[in-house]
């Protein structure tokens, strides 16, 4: 079994997804950039629901960290609104998408290729806002990530995070009608789950509890200020309106 280097495996897997046209690795076009400059914009933390605009800080001059948020989708929008953006991602191909948009539109962005399971390479109290779309499903232990987010945010800083609730990991492949697994889903501990991840080229993914996700934020010291749920966007569970994702707004007091 892969253990210590599973995040490197995941980064290589996502690199290939991006090269193959992955939905979350398609950079925005010039028209979307221009609309954002005019105040017409939206971004996603989860598959379908736009993040409420009142969840954001004042964007002009804000220092924003896109945590595992490469792909050229959100950071260009924030830059168009006047923010100073940094994006940390372990996928080279996701960071290349950020480079493409920055070069096309003529702005600067700090790109950091790093593993978010390790201490973040930033000073304490450095950012006004962290934007963290669904991605910690590729990480076994999420609580250290919340601690690092808390550390690098300024006092009053905002953490916007999207995450799954585990329901998707009950199933195997594209079959969302027959429950196959029990939770937790941890391919580093379960050989069948490991083989399933390999068979379906899913990378190594992990289910997490609400205690780990929201509870982990609260234990770290964040104050929860907002929450909503979302569906997969496609498939049987989506058609039945089964919520499989949450997004949260939390503040560092």
CSV table of C-alpha atoms in Angstrom, one decimal:
chain,number,residue,atom,x,y,z
A,1,UNK,CA,0.0,0.0,0.0
A,2,UNK,CA,1.0,3.6,-0.6
A,3,UNK,CA,1.3,5.4,2.8
A,4,UNK,CA,3.8,8.2,3.2
A,5,UNK,CA,3.8,9.4,-0.4
A,6,UNK,CA,0.1,9.2,-1.1
A,7,UNK,CA,-0.1,13.0,-1.6
A,8,UNK,CA,2.5,12.8,-4.3
A,9,UNK,CA,0.5,10.1,-6.0
A,10,UNK,CA,-2.6,12.3,-5.8
A,11,UNK,CA,-0.7,15.3,-7.3
A,12,UNK,CA,0.4,13.2,-10.2
A,13,UNK,CA,-3.2,11.9,-10.6
A,14,UNK,CA,-4.7,15.4,-10.7
A,15,UNK,CA,-2.0,16.5,-13.2
A,16,UNK,CA,-3.2,13.8,-15.6
A,17,UNK,CA,-6.9,14.8,-14.9
A,18,UNK,CA,-6.1,18.3,-15.9
A,19,UNK,CA,-4.3,17.3,-19.1
A,20,UNK,CA,-7.4,15.2,-19.9
A,21,UNK,CA,-9.7,18.2,-19.5
A,22,UNK,CA,-10.9,17.9,-15.8
A,23,UNK,CA,-13.7,20.3,-15.1
A,24,UNK,CA,-11.9,21.9,-12.1
A,25,UNK,CA,-8.7,22.4,-14.2
A,26,UNK,CA,-10.3,24.6,-16.9
A,27,UNK,CA,-9.1,28.2,-16.6
A,28,UNK,CA,-11.6,31.0,-17.1
A,29,UNK,CA,-11.7,32.8,-20.4
A,30,UNK,CA,-11.1,36.5,-21.1
A,31,UNK,CA,-14.8,37.4,-21.2
A,32,UNK,CA,-15.2,36.0,-17.7
A,33,UNK,CA,-12.2,38.1,-16.5
A,34,UNK,CA,-13.6,41.3,-18.1
A,35,UNK,CA,-17.0,40.7,-16.5
A,36,UNK,CA,-15.4,40.2,-13.1
A,37,UNK,CA,-13.6,43.6,-13.5
A,38,UNK,CA,-17.0,45.1,-14.0
A,39,UNK,CA,-18.4,43.5,-10.9
A,40,UNK,CA,-20.2,40.6,-12.5
A,41,UNK,CA,-18.7,37.4,-11.0
A,42,UNK,CA,-19.3,34.3,-9.0
A,43,UNK,CA,-17.1,31.5,-7.6
A,44,UNK,CA,-17.6,28.0,-6.3
A,45,UNK,CA,-16.4,26.2,-3.1
A,46,UNK,CA,-18.7,23.1,-3.9
A,47,UNK,CA,-20.0,21.8,-7.3
A,48,UNK,CA,-23.0,24.0,-8.0
A,49,UNK,CA,-23.8,26.8,-5.5
A,50,UNK,CA,-22.0,30.1,-5.9
A,51,UNK,CA,-20.5,31.4,-2.7
A,52,UNK,CA,-22.6,34.3,-1.2
A,53,UNK,CA,-20.8,37.6,-2.0
A,54,UNK,CA,-21.5,38.8,1.5
A,55,UNK,CA,-19.1,36.0,2.8
A,56,UNK,CA,-16.1,37.9,1.3
A,57,UNK,CA,-14.0,40.6,2.8
A,58,UNK,CA,-13.4,43.9,0.9
A,59,UNK,CA,-11.5,42.6,-2.1
A,60,UNK,CA,-9.6,45.7,-3.1
A,61,UNK,CA,-6.1,45.3,-1.6
A,62,UNK,CA,-7.0,42.1,0.2
A,63,UNK,CA,-4.3,39.4,0.6
A,64,UNK,CA,-5.9,36.1,-0.4
A,65,UNK,CA,-4.6,32.6,-0.2
A,66,UNK,CA,-6.1,30.0,-2.6
A,67,UNK,CA,-5.4,26.8,-0.7
A,68,UNK,CA,-5.4,23.8,-3.0
A,69,UNK,CA,-7.2,26.2,-5.3
A,70,UNK,CA,-5.2,26.1,-8.5
A,71,UNK,CA,-6.8,25.7,-11.9
A,72,UNK,CA,-7.2,29.4,-13.0
A,73,UNK,CA,-10.8,29.6,-11.9
A,74,UNK,CA,-11.1,31.6,-8.6
A,75,UNK,CA,-7.8,33.5,-8.2
A,76,UNK,CA,-8.2,35.4,-11.5
A,77,UNK,CA,-11.6,36.6,-10.4
A,78,UNK,CA,-10.2,37.8,-7.1
A,79,UNK,CA,-7.3,39.5,-8.8
A,80,UNK,CA,-9.8,41.2,-11.2
A,81,UNK,CA,-11.5,42.6,-8.1
A,82,UNK,CA,-8.3,44.1,-6.8
A,83,UNK,CA,-7.0,41.4,-4.5
A,84,UNK,CA,-3.3,40.3,-4.1
A,85,UNK,CA,-3.4,36.6,-4.6
A,86,UNK,CA,-1.3,33.6,-3.7
A,87,UNK,CA,-2.2,30.1,-4.7
A,88,UNK,CA,-0.8,26.9,-3.1
A,89,UNK,CA,-1.4,23.6,-4.9
A,90,UNK,CA,0.5,20.4,-5.1
A,91,UNK,CA,-0.4,19.9,-8.8
A,92,UNK,CA,1.9,21.4,-11.3
A,93,UNK,CA,-0.8,21.4,-14.0
A,94,UNK,CA,-3.2,23.3,-11.8
A,95,UNK,CA,-0.6,25.9,-11.2
A,96,UNK,CA,0.1,26.1,-14.9
A,97,UNK,CA,-3.5,27.1,-15.4
A,98,UNK,CA,-2.9,30.0,-13.0
A,99,UNK,CA,0.1,31.0,-15.1
A,100,UNK,CA,-1.8,31.0,-18.3
A,101,UNK,CA,-4.5,33.4,-17.1
A,102,UNK,CA,-2.0,35.7,-15.4
A,103,UNK,CA,0.1,35.9,-18.5
A,104,UNK,CA,-3.0,36.5,-20.7
A,105,UNK,CA,-4.5,39.2,-18.5
A,106,UNK,CA,-1.2,40.8,-17.4
A,107,UNK,CA,-1.2,40.4,-13.6
A,108,UNK,CA,1.1,38.9,-11.1
A,109,UNK,CA,0.3,36.0,-8.8
A,110,UNK,CA,2.4,34.1,-6.3
A,111,UNK,CA,2.4,30.4,-7.2
A,112,UNK,CA,3.5,27.9,-4.6
A,113,UNK,CA,3.8,24.2,-5.3
A,114,UNK,CA,3.5,22.5,-1.9
A,115,UNK,CA,1.8,19.8,0.0
A,116,UNK,CA,-0.9,21.2,2.3
A,117,UNK,CA,-0.5,18.4,4.8
A,118,UNK,CA,2.8,20.0,5.7
A,119,UNK,CA,3.2,23.4,7.5
A,120,UNK,CA,2.3,26.2,5.1
A,121,UNK,CA,5.3,28.2,3.9
A,122,UNK,CA,3.9,31.6,5.1
A,123,UNK,CA,4.3,33.9,8.0
A,124,UNK,CA,1.8,34.1,10.9
A,125,UNK,CA,-1.1,36.5,10.2
A,126,UNK,CA,-0.3,37.0,6.6
A,127,UNK,CA,-3.7,36.7,4.8
A,128,UNK,CA,-7.1,38.4,5.0
A,129,UNK,CA,-8.9,35.5,3.4
A,130,UNK,CA,-8.3,31.8,2.6
A,131,UNK,CA,-10.3,30.2,-0.2
A,132,UNK,CA,-10.2,26.4,0.1
A,133,UNK,CA,-12.5,24.6,-2.3
A,134,UNK,CA,-13.3,20.9,-2.0
A,135,UNK,CA,-9.9,19.3,-1.8
A,136,UNK,CA,-9.2,18.0,1.7
A,137,UNK,CA,-10.9,14.7,0.6
A,138,UNK,CA,-7.4,13.9,-0.8
A,139,UNK,CA,-5.9,14.2,2.7
A,140,UNK,CA,-6.1,11.7,5.5
A,141,UNK,CA,-6.0,14.2,8.4
A,142,UNK,CA,-7.7,17.6,8.0
A,143,UNK,CA,-7.3,19.0,11.5
A,144,UNK,CA,-3.6,20.1,11.0
A,145,UNK,CA,-4.8,22.0,7.9
A,146,UNK,CA,-7.3,24.0,10.0
A,147,UNK,CA,-4.5,24.9,12.4
A,148,UNK,CA,-2.3,26.2,9.7
A,149,UNK,CA,-5.1,28.2,8.2
A,150,UNK,CA,-5.7,29.8,11.6
A,151,UNK,CA,-2.0,30.6,12.0
A,152,UNK,CA,-1.5,32.3,8.6
A,153,UNK,CA,-4.8,34.4,8.8
A,154,UNK,CA,-4.8,37.9,10.2
A,155,UNK,CA,-7.0,38.6,13.2
A,156,UNK,CA,-10.5,38.9,11.8
A,157,UNK,CA,-9.4,36.9,8.7
A,158,UNK,CA,-11.9,34.7,6.9
A,159,UNK,CA,-11.7,31.0,6.0
A,160,UNK,CA,-14.0,29.9,3.2
A,161,UNK,CA,-14.0,26.1,2.8
A,162,UNK,CA,-15.8,23.4,0.8
A,163,UNK,CA,-15.8,19.8,1.8
A,164,UNK,CA,-17.7,16.5,1.3
A,165,UNK,CA,-19.8,14.9,4.0
A,166,UNK,CA,-18.7,11.3,3.2
A,167,UNK,CA,-21.9,10.1,1.5
A,168,UNK,CA,-20.2,9.6,-1.9
A,169,UNK,CA,-17.8,7.1,-0.4
A,170,UNK,CA,-20.6,4.7,0.4
A,171,UNK,CA,-20.6,3.8,-3.3
A,172,UNK,CA,-18.1,2.4,-5.8
A,173,UNK,CA,-17.5,3.7,-9.3
A,174,UNK,CA,-20.4,5.4,-11.0
A,175,UNK,CA,-23.0,3.3,-9.1
A,176,UNK,CA,-24.8,5.7,-6.7
A,177,UNK,CA,-27.8,3.4,-6.1
A,178,UNK,CA,-26.2,0.5,-4.2
A,179,UNK,CA,-24.4,1.1,-0.9
A,180,UNK,CA,-21.1,-0.8,-1.1
A,181,UNK,CA,-18.9,0.5,1.7
A,182,UNK,CA,-19.2,1.5,5.3
A,183,UNK,CA,-17.6,4.7,6.5
A,184,UNK,CA,-15.0,5.7,7.1
A,185,UNK,CA,-13.4,5.5,3.7
A,186,UNK,CA,-9.7,5.2,4.1
A,187,UNK,CA,-7.7,3.4,1.4
A,188,UNK,CA,-4.5,3.5,3.5
A,189,UNK,CA,-6.2,1.2,6.0
A,190,UNK,CA,-8.6,-0.8,3.8
A,191,UNK,CA,-7.3,-3.0,1.0
A,192,UNK,CA,-10.6,-3.2,-0.9
A,193,UNK,CA,-11.0,0.6,-0.8
A,194,UNK,CA,-7.3,1.0,-1.9
A,195,UNK,CA,-7.9,-1.3,-4.9
A,196,UNK,CA,-11.2,0.6,-5.7
A,197,UNK,CA,-9.3,4.0,-5.8
A,198,UNK,CA,-6.7,2.5,-8.1
A,199,UNK,CA,-9.2,0.8,-10.4
A,200,UNK,CA,-11.2,4.0,-10.9
A,201,UNK,CA,-8.2,6.3,-11.1
A,202,UNK,CA,-9.6,8.4,-8.2
A,203,UNK,CA,-6.4,9.1,-6.5
A,204,UNK,CA,-6.4,8.2,-2.8
A,205,UNK,CA,-9.4,9.9,-1.2
A,206,UNK,CA,-10.8,9.9,2.4
A,207,UNK,CA,-14.1,10.5,4.0
A,208,UNK,CA,-14.2,12.9,7.0
A,209,UNK,CA,-16.7,13.4,9.7
A,210,UNK,CA,-18.5,16.6,10.6
A,211,UNK,CA,-16.5,16.5,13.8
A,212,UNK,CA,-13.2,16.6,11.8
A,213,UNK,CA,-14.4,19.3,9.4
A,214,UNK,CA,-16.5,21.8,11.3
A,215,UNK,CA,-15.5,20.5,14.7
A,216,UNK,CA,-11.9,20.8,13.7
A,217,UNK,CA,-12.4,24.4,12.7
A,218,UNK,CA,-14.1,25.2,16.0
A,219,UNK,CA,-11.4,23.4,18.0
A,220,UNK,CA,-8.7,25.4,16.3
A,221,UNK,CA,-10.4,28.6,17.4
A,222,UNK,CA,-12.5,29.7,14.4
A,223,UNK,CA,-15.9,31.1,14.8
A,224,UNK,CA,-18.5,29.7,12.4
A,225,UNK,CA,-20.4,32.4,10.7
A,226,UNK,CA,-22.1,30.7,7.8
A,227,UNK,CA,-22.9,27.3,6.2
A,228,UNK,CA,-24.7,25.8,3.2
A,229,UNK,CA,-25.0,22.4,1.6
A,230,UNK,CA,-24.7,21.3,-2.0
A,231,UNK,CA,-25.1,18.3,-4.3
A,232,UNK,CA,-22.8,16.6,-6.7
A,233,UNK,CA,-24.2,18.5,-9.7
A,234,UNK,CA,-24.7,15.3,-11.7
A,235,UNK,CA,-25.7,11.7,-11.1
A,236,UNK,CA,-28.4,9.8,-9.2
A,237,UNK,CA,-27.7,11.5,-5.8
A,238,UNK,CA,-27.9,14.9,-7.4
A,239,UNK,CA,-31.2,14.0,-9.2
A,240,UNK,CA,-32.6,13.0,-5.8
A,241,UNK,CA,-31.3,16.3,-4.3
A,242,UNK,CA,-29.1,14.4,-1.8
A,243,UNK,CA,-26.7,16.8,-0.1
A,244,UNK,CA,-23.1,15.6,-0.4
A,245,UNK,CA,-21.1,18.7,0.2
A,246,UNK,CA,-21.0,21.6,2.7
A,247,UNK,CA,-19.4,25.1,2.5
A,248,UNK,CA,-18.5,27.1,5.6
A,249,UNK,CA,-17.5,30.6,6.5
A,250,UNK,CA,-15.4,30.9,9.6
A,251,UNK,CA,-13.6,33.9,11.2
A,252,UNK,CA,-10.4,34.1,13.2
A,253,UNK,CA,-11.3,36.2,16.2
